Coordinates of N, CA, C and O in Angstrom, one line a residue:
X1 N 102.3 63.4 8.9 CA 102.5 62.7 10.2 C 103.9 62.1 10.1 O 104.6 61.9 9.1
X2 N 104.3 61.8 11.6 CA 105.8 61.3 11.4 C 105.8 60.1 11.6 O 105.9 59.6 12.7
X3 N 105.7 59.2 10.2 CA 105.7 57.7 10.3 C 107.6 57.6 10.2 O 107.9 56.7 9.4
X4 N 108.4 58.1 10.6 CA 109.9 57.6 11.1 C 109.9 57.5 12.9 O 110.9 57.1 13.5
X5 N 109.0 57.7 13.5 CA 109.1 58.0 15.2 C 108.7 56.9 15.3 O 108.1 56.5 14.3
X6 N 109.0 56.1 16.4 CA 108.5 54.8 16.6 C 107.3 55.1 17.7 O 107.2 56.1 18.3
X7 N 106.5 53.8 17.8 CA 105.3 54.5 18.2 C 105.2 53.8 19.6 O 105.6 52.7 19.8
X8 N 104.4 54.7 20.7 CA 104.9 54.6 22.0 C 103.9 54.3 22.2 O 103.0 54.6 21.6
X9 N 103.9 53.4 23.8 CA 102.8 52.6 24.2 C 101.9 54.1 25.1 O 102.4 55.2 25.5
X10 N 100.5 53.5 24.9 CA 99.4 54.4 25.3 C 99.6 53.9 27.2 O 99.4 52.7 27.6
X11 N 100.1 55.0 27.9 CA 99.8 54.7 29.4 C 99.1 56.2 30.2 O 99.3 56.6 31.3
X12 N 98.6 56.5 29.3 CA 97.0 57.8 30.0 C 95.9 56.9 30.5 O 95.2 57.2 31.4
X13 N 95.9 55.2 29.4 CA 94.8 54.6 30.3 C 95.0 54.0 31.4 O 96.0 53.3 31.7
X14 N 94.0 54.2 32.2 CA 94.0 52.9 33.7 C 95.0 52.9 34.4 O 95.7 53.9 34.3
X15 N 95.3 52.2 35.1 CA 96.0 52.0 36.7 C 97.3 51.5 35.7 O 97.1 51.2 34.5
X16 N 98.6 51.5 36.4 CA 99.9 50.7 35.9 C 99.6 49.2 36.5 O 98.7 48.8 37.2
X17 N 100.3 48.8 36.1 CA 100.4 47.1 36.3 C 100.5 47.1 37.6 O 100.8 48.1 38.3
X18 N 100.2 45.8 38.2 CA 101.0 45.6 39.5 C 102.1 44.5 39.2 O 102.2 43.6 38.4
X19 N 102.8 45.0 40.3 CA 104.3 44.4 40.0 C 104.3 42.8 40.7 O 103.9 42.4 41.8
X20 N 105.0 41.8 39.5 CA 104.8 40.6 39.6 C 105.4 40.3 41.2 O 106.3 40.9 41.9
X21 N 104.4 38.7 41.7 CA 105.1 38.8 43.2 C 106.4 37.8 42.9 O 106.7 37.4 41.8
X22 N 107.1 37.6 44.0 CA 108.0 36.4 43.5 C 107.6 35.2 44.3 O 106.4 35.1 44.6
X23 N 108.6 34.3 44.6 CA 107.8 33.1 45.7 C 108.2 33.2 46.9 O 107.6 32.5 47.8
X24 N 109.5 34.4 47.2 CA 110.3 34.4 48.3 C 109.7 35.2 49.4 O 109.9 35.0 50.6
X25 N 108.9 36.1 49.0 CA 107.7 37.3 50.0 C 107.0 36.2 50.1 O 107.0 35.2 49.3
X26 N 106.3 36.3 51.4 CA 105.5 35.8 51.7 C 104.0 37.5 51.7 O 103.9 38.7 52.1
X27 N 103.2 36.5 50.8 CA 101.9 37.8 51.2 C 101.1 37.7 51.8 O 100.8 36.6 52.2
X28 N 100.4 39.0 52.3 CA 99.9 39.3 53.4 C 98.3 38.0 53.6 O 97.8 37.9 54.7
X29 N 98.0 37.5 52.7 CA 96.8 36.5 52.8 C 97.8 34.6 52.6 O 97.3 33.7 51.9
X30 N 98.6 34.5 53.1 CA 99.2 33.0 52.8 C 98.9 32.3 53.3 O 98.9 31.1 52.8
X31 N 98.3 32.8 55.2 CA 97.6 32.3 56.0 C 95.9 31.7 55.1 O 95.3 30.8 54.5
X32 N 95.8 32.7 55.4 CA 94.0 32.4 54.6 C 93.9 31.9 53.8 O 92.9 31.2 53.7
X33 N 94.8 31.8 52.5 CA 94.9 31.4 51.3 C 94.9 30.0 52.3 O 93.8 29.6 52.5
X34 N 95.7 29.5 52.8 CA 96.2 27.9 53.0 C 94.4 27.3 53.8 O 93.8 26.2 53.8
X35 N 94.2 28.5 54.4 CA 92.8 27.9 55.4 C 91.9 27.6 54.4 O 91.3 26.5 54.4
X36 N 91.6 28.5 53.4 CA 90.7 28.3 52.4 C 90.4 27.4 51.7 O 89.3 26.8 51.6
X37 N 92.0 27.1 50.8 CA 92.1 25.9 50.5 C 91.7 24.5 51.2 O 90.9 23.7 50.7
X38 N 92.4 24.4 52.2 CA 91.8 23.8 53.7 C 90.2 22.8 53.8 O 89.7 21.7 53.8
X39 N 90.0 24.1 53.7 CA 88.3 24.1 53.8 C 87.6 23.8 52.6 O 86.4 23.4 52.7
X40 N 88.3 24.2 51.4 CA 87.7 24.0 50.3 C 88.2 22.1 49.5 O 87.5 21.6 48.6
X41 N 89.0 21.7 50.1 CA 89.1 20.3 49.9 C 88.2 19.5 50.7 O 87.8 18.4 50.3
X42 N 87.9 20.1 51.9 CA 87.0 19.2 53.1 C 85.7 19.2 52.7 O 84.9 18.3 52.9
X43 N 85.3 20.6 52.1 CA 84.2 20.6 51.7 C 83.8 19.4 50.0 O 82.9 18.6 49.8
X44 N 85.0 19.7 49.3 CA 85.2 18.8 48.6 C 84.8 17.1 48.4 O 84.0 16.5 47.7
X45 N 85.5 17.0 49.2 CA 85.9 15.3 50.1 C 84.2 15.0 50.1 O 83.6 14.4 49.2
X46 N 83.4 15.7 51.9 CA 82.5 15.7 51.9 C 80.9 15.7 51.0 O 79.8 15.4 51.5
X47 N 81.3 16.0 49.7 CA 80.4 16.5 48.4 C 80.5 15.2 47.8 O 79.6 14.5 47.6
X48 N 82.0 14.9 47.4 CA 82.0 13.7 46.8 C 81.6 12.1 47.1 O 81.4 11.1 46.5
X49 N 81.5 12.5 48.6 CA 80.8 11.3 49.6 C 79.6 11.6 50.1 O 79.1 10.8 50.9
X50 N 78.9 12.8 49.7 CA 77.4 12.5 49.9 C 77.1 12.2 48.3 O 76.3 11.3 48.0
X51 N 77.7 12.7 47.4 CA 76.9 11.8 46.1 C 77.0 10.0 46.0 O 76.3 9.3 45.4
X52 N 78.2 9.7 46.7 CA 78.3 8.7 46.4 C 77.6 7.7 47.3 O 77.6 6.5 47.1
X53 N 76.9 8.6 48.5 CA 76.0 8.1 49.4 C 74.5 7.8 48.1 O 74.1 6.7 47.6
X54 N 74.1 9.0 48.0 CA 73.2 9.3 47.0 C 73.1 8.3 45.8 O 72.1 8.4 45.2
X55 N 73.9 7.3 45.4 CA 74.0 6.5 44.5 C 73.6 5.5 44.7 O 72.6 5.0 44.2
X56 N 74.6 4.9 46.1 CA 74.1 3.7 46.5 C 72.6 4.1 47.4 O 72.1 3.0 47.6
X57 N 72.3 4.6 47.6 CA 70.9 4.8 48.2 C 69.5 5.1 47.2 O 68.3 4.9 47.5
X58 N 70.1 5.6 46.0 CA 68.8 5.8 44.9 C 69.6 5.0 43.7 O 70.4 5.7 43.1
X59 N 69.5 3.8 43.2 CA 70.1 3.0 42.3 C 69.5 3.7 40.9 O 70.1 4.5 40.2
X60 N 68.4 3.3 40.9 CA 68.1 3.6 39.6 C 68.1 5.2 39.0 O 68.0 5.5 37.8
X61 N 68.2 5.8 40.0 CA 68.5 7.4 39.7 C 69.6 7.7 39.2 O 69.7 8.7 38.5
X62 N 71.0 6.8 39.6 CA 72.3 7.1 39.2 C 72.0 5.9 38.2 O 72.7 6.1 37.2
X63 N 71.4 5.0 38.1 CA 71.8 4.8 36.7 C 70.7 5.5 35.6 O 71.2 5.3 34.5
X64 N 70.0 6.0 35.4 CA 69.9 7.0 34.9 C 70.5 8.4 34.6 O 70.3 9.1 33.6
X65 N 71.0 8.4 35.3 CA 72.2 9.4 35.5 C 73.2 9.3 34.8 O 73.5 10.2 34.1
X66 N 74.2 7.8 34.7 CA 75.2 7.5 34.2 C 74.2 7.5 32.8 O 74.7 8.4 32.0
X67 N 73.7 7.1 32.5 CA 72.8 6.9 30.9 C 72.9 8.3 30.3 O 73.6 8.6 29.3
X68 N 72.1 9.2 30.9 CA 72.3 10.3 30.5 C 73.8 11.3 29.9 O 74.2 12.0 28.9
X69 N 74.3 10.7 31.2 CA 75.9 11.4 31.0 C 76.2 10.8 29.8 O 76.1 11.5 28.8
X70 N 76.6 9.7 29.6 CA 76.9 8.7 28.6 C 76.7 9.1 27.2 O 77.5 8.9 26.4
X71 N 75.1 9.8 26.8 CA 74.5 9.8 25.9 C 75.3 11.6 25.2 O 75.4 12.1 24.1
X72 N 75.7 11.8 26.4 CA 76.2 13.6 26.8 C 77.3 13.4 25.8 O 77.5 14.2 24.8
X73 N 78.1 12.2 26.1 CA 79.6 12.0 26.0 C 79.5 11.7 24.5 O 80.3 12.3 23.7
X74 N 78.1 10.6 23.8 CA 78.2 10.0 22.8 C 77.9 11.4 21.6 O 78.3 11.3 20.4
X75 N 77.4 12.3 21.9 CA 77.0 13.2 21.2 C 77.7 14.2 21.0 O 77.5 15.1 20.2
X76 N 79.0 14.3 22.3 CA 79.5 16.1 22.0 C 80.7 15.8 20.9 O 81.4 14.8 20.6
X77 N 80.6 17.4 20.1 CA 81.7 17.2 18.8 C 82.7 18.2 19.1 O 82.4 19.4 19.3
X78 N 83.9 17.7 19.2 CA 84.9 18.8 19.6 C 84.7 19.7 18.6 O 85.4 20.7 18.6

C-alpha cells in the first residue's frame, strides 16, 4: 500500500454540506422565524402565569412541590 500518499477525505458518502449562511442574506423564513419566536414567548409569559396562578391558589401543593424540588437539588451529584 502507499503509505507516502496522503490520505483523502471520503466524499461518496451523503449529500455535501450546506454552505454556511452569513447575517447579511436575509432567509427565506425570517418572517416566521420572528412570528414564532413571537408566539413562543407569549405562550411562554402566559405558562409562567398560570403556574404562578396555580400556587397561589393550591398552597400546600406548591409547597410540596418546592420540598420535593429541594430534596431533587439536595441529592443530585455532578
Amino acid at each position: 500500500m502507499a503509505e507516502d500518499a496522503p490520505e483523502k477525505p471520503d466524499t461518496t458518502r451523503g449529500a455535501p454540506a450546506p454552505e454556511p449562511r452569513t447575517g447579511a442574506e436575509p432567509g427565506p423564513g425570517t418572517e416566521e422565524e420572528a412570528d414564532r419566536r413571537r408566539r413562543r414567548a407569549q405562550f411562554l409569559r402566559e405558562l409562567n402565569e398560570a403556574k404562578e396562578l396555580r400556587d397561589r391558589v393550591q398552597p400546600r401543593r406548591a409547597r410540596a412541590a418546592r420540598m420535593r424540588q429541594q430534596m431533587r437539588m439536595r441529592t443530585f451529584r455532578w
